[in-house]
XYZ file of C-alpha atoms in Angstrom:
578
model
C 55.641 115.988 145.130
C 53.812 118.003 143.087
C 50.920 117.834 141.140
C 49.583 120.155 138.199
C 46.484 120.017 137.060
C 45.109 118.708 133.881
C 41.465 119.719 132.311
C 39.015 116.644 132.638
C 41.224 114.163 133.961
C 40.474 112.696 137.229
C 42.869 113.023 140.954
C 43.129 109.461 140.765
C 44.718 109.434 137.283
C 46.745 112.150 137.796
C 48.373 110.406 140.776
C 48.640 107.096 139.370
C 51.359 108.906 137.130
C 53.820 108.851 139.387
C 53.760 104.881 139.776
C 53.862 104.713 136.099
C 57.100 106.212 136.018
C 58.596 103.707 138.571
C 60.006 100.668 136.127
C 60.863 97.250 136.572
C 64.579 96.263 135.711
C 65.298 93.471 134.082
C 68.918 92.741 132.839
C 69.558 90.160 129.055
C 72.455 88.767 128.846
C 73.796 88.291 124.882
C 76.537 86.325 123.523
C 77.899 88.319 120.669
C 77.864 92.418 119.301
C 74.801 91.395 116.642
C 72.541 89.619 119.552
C 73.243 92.671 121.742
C 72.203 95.289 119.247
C 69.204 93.092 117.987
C 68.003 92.769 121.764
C 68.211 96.150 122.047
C 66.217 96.883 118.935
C 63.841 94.840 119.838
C 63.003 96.037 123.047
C 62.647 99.530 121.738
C 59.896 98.044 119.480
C 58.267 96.926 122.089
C 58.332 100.144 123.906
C 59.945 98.430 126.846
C 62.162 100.201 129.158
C 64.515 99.583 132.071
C 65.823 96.657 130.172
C 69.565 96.067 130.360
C 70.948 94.108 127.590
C 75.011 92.731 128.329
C 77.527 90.298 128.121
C 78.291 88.182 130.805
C 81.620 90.589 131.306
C 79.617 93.341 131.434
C 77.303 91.781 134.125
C 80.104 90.728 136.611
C 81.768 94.462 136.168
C 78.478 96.578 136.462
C 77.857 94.266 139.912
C 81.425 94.609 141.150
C 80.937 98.627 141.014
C 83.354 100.758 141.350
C 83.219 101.458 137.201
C 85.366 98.173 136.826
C 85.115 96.329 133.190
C 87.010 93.591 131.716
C 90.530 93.734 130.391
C 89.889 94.324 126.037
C 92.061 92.384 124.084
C 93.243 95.460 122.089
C 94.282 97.414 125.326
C 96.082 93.810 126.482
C 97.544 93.281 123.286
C 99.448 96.874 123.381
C 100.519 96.344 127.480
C 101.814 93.073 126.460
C 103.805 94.171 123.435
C 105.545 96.664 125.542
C 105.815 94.418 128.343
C 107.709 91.606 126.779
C 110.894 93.016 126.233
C 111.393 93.108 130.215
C 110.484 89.771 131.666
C 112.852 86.571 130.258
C 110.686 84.462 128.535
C 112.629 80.868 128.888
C 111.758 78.823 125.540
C 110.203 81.678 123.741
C 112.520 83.863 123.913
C 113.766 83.396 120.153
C 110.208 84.606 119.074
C 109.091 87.554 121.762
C 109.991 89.675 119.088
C 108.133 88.881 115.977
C 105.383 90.815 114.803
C 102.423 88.474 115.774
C 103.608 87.721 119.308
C 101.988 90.270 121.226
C 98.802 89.244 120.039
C 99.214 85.381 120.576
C 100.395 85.359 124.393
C 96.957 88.349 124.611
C 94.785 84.897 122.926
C 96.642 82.435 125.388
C 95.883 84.742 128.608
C 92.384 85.208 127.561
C 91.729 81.787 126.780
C 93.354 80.468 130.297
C 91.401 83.218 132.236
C 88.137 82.538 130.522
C 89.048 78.366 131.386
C 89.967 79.634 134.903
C 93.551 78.344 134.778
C 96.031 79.432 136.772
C 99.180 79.084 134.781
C 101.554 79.727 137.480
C 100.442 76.453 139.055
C 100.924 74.228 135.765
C 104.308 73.286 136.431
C 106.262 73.954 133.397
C 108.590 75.969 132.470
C 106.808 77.553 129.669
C 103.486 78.131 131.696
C 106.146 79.367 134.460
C 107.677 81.846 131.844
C 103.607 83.035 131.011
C 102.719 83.704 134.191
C 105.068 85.879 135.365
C 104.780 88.105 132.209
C 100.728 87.621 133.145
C 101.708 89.567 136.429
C 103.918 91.943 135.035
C 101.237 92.755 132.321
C 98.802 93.405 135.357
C 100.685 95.343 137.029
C 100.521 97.826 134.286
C 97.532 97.509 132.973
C 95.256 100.444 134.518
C 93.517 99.693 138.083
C 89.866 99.711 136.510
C 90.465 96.419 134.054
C 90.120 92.922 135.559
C 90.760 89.509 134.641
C 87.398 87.511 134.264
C 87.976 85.529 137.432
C 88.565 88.951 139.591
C 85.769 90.400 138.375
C 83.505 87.526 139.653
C 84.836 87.645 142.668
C 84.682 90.914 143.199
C 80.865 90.634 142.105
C 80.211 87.549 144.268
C 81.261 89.784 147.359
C 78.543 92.304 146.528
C 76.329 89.442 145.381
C 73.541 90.569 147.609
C 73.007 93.912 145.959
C 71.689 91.724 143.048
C 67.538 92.025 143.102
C 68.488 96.260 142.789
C 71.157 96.178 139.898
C 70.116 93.149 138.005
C 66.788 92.632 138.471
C 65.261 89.264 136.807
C 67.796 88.225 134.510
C 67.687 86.124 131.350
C 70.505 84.447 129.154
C 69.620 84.430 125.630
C 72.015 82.902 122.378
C 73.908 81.061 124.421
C 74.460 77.095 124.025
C 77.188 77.400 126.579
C 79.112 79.490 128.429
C 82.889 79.672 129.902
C 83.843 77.996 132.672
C 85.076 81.503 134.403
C 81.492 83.031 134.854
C 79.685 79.712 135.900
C 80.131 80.207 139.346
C 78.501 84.010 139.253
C 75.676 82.508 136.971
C 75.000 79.711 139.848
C 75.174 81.882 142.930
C 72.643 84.633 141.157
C 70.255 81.976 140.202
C 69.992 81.484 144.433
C 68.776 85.635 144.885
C 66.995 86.420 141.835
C 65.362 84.685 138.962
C 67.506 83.354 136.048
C 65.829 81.704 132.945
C 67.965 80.416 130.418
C 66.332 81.176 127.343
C 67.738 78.057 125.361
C 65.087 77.797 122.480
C 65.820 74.799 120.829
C 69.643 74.925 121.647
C 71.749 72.749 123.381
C 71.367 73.278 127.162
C 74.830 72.460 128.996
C 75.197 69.903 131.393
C 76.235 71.899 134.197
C 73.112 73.716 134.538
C 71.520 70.367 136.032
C 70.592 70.728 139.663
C 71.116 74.203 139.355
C 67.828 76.853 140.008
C 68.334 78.423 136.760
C 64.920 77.963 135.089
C 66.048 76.320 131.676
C 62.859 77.132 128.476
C 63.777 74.893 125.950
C 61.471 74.169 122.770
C 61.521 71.198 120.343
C 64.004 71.981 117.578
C 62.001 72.579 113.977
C 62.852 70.951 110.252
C 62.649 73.597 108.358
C 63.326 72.930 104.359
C 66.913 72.083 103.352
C 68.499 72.733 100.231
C 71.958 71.885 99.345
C 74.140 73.068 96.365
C 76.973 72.445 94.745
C 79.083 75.269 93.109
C 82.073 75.399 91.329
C 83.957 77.702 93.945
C 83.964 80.319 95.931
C 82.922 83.238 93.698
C 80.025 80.947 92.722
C 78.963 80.442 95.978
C 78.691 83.821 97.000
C 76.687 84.734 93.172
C 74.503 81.906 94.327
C 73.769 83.432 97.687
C 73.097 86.771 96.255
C 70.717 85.762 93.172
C 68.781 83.666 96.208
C 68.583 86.817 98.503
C 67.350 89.233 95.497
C 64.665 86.466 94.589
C 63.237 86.558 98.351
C 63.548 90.308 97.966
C 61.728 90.046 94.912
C 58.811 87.946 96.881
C 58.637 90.189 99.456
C 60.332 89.193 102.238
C 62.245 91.226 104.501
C 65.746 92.245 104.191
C 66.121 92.043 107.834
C 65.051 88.371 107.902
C 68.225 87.162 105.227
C 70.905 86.388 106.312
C 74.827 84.636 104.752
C 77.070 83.270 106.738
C 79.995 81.071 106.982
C 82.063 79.119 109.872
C 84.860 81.659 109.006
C 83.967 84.620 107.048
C 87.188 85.443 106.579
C 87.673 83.069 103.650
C 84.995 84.902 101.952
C 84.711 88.450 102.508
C 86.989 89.789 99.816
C 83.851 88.171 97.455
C 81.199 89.036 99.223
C 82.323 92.919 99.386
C 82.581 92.950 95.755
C 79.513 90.979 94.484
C 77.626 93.463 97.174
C 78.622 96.317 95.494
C 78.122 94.803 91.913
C 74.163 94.040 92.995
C 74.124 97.453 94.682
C 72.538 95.910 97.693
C 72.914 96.725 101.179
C 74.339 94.539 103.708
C 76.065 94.628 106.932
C 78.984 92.800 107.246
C 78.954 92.313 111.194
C 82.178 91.666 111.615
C 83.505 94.797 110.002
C 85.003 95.328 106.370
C 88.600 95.516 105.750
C 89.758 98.822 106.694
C 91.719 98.929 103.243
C 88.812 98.824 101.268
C 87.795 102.321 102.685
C 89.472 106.147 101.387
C 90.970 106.228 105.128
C 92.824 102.848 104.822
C 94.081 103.472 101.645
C 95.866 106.564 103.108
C 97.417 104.629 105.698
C 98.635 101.865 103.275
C 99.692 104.707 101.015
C 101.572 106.252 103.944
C 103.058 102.843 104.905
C 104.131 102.195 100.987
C 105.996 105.383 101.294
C 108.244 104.339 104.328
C 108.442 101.226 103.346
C 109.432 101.089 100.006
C 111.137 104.625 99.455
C 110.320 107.943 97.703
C 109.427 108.335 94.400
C 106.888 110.631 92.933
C 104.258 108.199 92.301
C 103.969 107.193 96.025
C 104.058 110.409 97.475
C 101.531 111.739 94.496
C 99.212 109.337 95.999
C 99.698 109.626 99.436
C 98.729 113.363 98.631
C 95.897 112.741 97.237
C 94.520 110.332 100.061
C 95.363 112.131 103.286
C 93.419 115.126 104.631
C 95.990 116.836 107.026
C 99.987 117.461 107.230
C 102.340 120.152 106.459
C 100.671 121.277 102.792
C 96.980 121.156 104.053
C 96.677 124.902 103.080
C 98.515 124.195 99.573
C 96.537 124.089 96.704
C 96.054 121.218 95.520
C 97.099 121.571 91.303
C 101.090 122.310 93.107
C 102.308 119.020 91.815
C 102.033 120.655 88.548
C 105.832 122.176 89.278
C 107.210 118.351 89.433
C 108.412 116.806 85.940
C 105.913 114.150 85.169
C 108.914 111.963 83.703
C 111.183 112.761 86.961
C 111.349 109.270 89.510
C 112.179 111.286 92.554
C 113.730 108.794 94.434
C 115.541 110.563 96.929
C 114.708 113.760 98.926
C 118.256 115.178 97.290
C 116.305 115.083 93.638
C 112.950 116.513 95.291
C 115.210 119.403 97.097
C 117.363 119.453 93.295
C 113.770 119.969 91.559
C 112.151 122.032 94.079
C 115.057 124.633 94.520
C 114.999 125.255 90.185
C 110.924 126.998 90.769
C 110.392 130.303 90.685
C 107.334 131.813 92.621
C 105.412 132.028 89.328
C 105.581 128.177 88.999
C 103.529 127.776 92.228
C 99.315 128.028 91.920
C 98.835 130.819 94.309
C 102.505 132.677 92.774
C 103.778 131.474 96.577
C 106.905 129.268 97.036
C 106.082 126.435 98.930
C 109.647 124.630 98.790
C 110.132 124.916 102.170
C 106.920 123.341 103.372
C 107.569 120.171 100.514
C 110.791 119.640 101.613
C 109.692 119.477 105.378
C 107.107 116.622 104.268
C 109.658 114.628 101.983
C 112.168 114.576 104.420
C 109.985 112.815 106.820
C 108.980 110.222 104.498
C 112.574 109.802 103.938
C 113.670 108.695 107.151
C 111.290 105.423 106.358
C 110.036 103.388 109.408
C 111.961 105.278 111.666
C 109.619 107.864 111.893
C 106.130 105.672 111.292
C 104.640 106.772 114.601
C 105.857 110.714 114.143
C 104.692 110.613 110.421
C 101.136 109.395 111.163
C 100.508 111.898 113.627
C 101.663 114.772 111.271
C 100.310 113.662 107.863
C 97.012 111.677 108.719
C 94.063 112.709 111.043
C 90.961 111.717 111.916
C 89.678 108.251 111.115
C 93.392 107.689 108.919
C 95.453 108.413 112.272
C 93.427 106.087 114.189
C 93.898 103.314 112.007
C 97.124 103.950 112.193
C 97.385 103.976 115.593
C 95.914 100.524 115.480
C 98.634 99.228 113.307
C 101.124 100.101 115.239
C 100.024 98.433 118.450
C 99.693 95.332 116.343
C 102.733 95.315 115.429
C 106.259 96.825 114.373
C 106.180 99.694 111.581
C 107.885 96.845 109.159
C 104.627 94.770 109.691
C 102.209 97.405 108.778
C 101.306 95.733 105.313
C 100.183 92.841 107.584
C 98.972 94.688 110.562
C 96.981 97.103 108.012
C 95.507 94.101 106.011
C 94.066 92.973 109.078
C 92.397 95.801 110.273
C 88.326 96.172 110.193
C 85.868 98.795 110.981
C 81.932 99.295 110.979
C 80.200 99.450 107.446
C 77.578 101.530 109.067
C 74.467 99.413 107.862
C 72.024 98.952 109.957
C 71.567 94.979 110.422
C 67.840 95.453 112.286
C 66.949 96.451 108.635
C 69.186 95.017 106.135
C 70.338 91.429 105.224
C 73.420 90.768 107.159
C 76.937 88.475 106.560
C 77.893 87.230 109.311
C 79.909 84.326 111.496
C 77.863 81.540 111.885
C 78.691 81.950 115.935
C 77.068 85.641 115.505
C 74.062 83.873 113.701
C 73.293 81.597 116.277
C 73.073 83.815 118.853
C 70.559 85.928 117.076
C 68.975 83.812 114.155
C 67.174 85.175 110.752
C 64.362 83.102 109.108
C 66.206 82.823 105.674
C 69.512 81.315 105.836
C 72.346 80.669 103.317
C 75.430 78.766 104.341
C 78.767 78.965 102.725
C 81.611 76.611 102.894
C 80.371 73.566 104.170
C 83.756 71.822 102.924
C 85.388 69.332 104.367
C 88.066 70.841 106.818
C 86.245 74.121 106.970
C 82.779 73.660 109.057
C 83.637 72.189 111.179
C 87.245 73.267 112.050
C 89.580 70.917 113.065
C 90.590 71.570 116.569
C 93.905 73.001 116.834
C 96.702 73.074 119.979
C 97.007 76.662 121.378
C 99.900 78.814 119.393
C 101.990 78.935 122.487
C 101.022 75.931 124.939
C 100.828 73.193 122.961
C 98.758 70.039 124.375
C 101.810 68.269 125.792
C 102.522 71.124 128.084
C 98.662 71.841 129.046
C 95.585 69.151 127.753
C 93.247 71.263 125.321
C 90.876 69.966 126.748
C 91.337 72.196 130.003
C 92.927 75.037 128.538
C 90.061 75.131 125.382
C 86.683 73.443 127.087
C 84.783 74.866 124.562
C 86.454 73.764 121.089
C 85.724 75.031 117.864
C 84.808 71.918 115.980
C 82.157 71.769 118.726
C 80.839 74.792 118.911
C 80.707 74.788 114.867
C 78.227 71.914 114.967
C 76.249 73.701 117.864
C 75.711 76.582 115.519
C 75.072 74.931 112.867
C 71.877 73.028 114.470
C 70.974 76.085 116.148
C 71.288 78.214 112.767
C 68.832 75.263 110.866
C 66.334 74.572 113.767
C 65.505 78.735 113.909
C 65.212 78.954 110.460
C 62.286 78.774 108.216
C 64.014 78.081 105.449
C 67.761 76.788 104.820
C 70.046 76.752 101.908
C 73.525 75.070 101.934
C 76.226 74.932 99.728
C 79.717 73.893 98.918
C 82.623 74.417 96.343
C 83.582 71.437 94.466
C 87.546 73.076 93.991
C 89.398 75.911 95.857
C 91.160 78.788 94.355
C 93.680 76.551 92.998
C 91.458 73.745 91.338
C 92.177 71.079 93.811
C 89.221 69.124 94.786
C 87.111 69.542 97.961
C 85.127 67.227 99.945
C 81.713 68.375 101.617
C 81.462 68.654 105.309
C 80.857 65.484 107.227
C 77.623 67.317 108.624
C 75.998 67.453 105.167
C 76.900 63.877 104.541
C 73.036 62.511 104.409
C 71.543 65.657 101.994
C 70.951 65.116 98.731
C 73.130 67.874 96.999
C 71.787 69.863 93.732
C 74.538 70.372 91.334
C 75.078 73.894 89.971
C 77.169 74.571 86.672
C 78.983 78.063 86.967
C 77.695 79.097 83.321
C 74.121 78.306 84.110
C 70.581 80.656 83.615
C 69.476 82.166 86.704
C 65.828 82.983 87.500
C 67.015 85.620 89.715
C 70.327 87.427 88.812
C 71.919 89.858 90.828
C 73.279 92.569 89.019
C 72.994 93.953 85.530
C 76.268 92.634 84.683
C 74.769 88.677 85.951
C 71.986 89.406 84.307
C 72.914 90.141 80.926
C 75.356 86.850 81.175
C 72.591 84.920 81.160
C 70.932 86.991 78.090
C 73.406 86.582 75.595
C 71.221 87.587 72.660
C 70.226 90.500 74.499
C 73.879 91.626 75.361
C 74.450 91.605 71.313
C 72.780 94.391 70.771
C 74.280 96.417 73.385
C 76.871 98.944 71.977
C 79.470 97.819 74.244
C 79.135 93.986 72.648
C 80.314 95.674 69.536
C 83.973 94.844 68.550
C 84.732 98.592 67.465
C 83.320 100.224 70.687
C 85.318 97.786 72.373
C 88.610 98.732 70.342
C 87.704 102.731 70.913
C 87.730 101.768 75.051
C 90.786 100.321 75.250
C 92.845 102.354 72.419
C 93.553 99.096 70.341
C 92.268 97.344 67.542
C 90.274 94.148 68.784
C 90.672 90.706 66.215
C 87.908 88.577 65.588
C 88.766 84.713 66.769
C 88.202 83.756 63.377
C 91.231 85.892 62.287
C 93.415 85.235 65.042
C 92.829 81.294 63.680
């Protein structure tokens, strides 16, 4: 080694370096994607290095070696849905071919492995049927994915090269874990130190008698607030005029967070109230890949062979997609079509096309040959769905629709697209997040809103597996960890972490039927909220002048003639329409 010198420091100094460099590793385990990247964050904060934050997945894989990883439920999904149409599925073999069965049995096999079941010994003819489309699905599945309970066994064989790869290890988020990595956790907690960072979670039972070091901490009662709100839509204008007053005080984006048992339910609101109060937040589960430019070229592509030519579909489909056969086209060519023409065949398009001289055409080229090659792919509908998104879309548009078609057939892909998410790319270590209330527990905020405490929807009821019901397997075996469970975990976790909590509920759905409130909320005292009421903090300009009528009056667009100049008609006073 060597060693160059440095004005006025001492030898000692300059050799000390060298031990300096040497780290100590130290492995995290997280529970979801938003505890991962916030341990990560956090570590870089503190300048800390050799830190290695993963799930438990990730854990058994890295100590099995041999760049194993665990099977992803995309990748399953896809071997499955080419799988199934060679193995005789018994009693389900009147639905192996709709859309959404590929990505139930992938569910079912990931929820038996992560139980540790063995469906081949069940007994059933069902579970019989499963199983052997489990081993024809492994078979072809490529030799560096394992199950969960291969991968810990693999791992418990090289369990002594532990103290080097894993170092001290700590579990953080977690207020339980599946029954598949248990063992692995166990035996580790025998050759290096494991502390189960449980906060003031709830620790599991089976850790008892084990020599994982369990830091627990009373739980807190922080402030609760609970509202009630017309629906939905009020909810979420709620949540947002509360996050721009703590904004207003000062407090940290990164400390807010909204979330919901199933954010699902309210996403579609909580994208568009976000961009009416121009505020940024991350929606960690992803936003709907249709509300971006590259998802709307894949649903325009999919409305196409779907539903048929006509010049109003492909029009649109051209202006959405980036690639294809009339990339180098300009783009004003469309002039050449008659705007009053439908277009519904490729025999009109070829008809209209064939009539233009080379004059017609932008750049005085004729480009009938090149249209005609692009309509008559559309035209052969959902034949062609895989050859037509390779040709016409690229980039981030051809992936998505990639995705779509290993969820499903091409006459699913107005389902399969709906369905699809992708990163907002907002950073949640600086921004407010929305979020699953599982994802929330794992890594809590200090300011909490939660949606949907309704009756029926936090918690969940617990439901029988799509395709082994409880009769054929007890839930309780194949599901240890049930939702309705795990709903009321996070919820104490979410309020004990918190510093302060709001809560609400709608008093009627979409509909106008009436909702109860959650049975977990029975003992607050709720605060009612009317829908037309004042805010102290509203969210957006448009909010904000609701609340202001007299100052909305003397905006131009409160007058009745600007109004009748926007929308081309005359507007009548109520008075005359009396």
């Amino acid at each position: 080694m060597e060693y160059y010198d440095v004005p006025n420091e001492p030898r000692h100094i300059k050799a000390g370096a060298v031990n300096l460099q040497m780290q100590v590793r130290r492995t995290v385990v997280v529970h979801t994607i938003l505890a991962g990247h916030m341990a990560r964050v956090n570590a870089a904060r503190r300048n800390e290095s050799g830190v290695q934050v993963m799930t438990m997945g990730q854990l058994a894989a890295r100590l099995a070696g041999g760049l194993l990883h665990l099977i992803k439920l995309d990748v399953l999904t896809e071997v499955v849905g080419n799988t199934l149409q060679d193995i005789e599925m018994g009693e389900l073999e009147p639905i192996k071919d709709l859309p959404g069965m590929p990505a139930a049995v992938a569910a079912t096999f990931d929820k038996a492995w992560r139980a540790g079941i063995d469906l081949s010994v069940v007994g059933h003819p069902r579970t019989d049927a499963l199983a052997s489309l489990e081993q024809a699905v492994i078979q072809r599945l490529p030799a560096s994915t394992k199950r969960p309970g291969d991968l810990v066994a693999m791992a418990l064989q090289r369990i002594g090269h532990a103290p080097a790869v894993i170092g001290p290890l700590e579990i953080q988020g977690h207020s339980e874990m599946s029954p598949c990595w248990r063992p692995l956790l166990i035996t580790l907690a025998g050759i290096i130190p494991v502390s189960w960072i449980a906060g003031p979670r709830h620790v599991p039972d089976w850790l008892k008698g084990s020599r994982v070091e369990v830091i627990a901490v009373p739980a807190a009662e922080p402030p609760v607030e609970l509202f009630s709100c017309a629906n939905q839509v009020h909810e979420v204008g709620e949540a947002f005029r509360w996050m721009r007053a703590l904004l207003a005080k000062g407090v940290s984006a990164s400390d807010i967070a909204i979330a919901a048992s199933s954010p699902g339910d309210y996403d579609d609101h909580m994208f568009s109230t976000a961009r009416d109060a121009n505020l940024p937040i991350h929606f960690v589960h992803g936003v709907k890949a249709l509300t971006t430019p590259d998802g709307q070229a894949a649903a325009a592509l999919a409305e196409v062979l779907l539903k048929g030519l006509s010049q109003e579909r492909v029009r649109r489909l051209l202006a959405l997609m980036h690639g294809g056969p009339l990339r180098d086209v300009p783009g004003e060519w469309t002039r050449v079509l008659p705007v009053d023409a439908p277009l519904t065949s490729a025999e009109r398009w070829e008809r209209v096309l064939t009539r233009t001289d080379d004059a017609d055409w932008p750049d005085g080229k004729n480009r009938t040959a090149d249209v005609m090659e692009l309509i008559r792919l559309l035209d052969r509908g959902t034949e062609s769905a895989e050859l037509a998104g390779e040709t016409l879309l690229s980039g981030g548009q051809r992936s998505l629709w990639r995705r779509a078609l290993r969820e499903g057939p091409a006459q699913a892909l107005p389902v399969t697209l709906a369905s699809l998410r992708i990163e907002d790319g907002i950073e949640p270590a600086a921004n407010a997040i929305w979020t699953s209330a599982l994802a929330l527990a794992s890594s809590p905020r200090s300011h909490v809103w939660l949606l949907g405490l309704n009756a029926g929807r936090w918690p969940w009821r617990i439901s029988e597996d799509r395709l082994i019901p409880d009769h054929v397997l007890p839930i309780e075996q194949l599901d240890p960890l049930p939702v309705a469970d795990g709903d009321k975990r996070d919820l104490k976790t979410i309020v004990s972490m918190a510093q302060s909590v709001q809560i609400s509920f709608s008093r009627r759905d979409a509909e106008g039927r009436m909702l109860g409130r959650s049975p977990l909320i029975s003992e607050l005292n709720e605060i009612y909220l009317d829908r037309a009421g004042t805010p102290e903090h509203a969210f957006s300009e448009a909010d904000r002048l609701l609340a202001r009528p007299s100052e909305f009056s003397g905006l131009p667009i409160a007058s009745p003639a600007w109004r009748a100049g926007a929308t081309g008609t005359a507007t009548r006073s109520p008075r005359m329409t009396a």
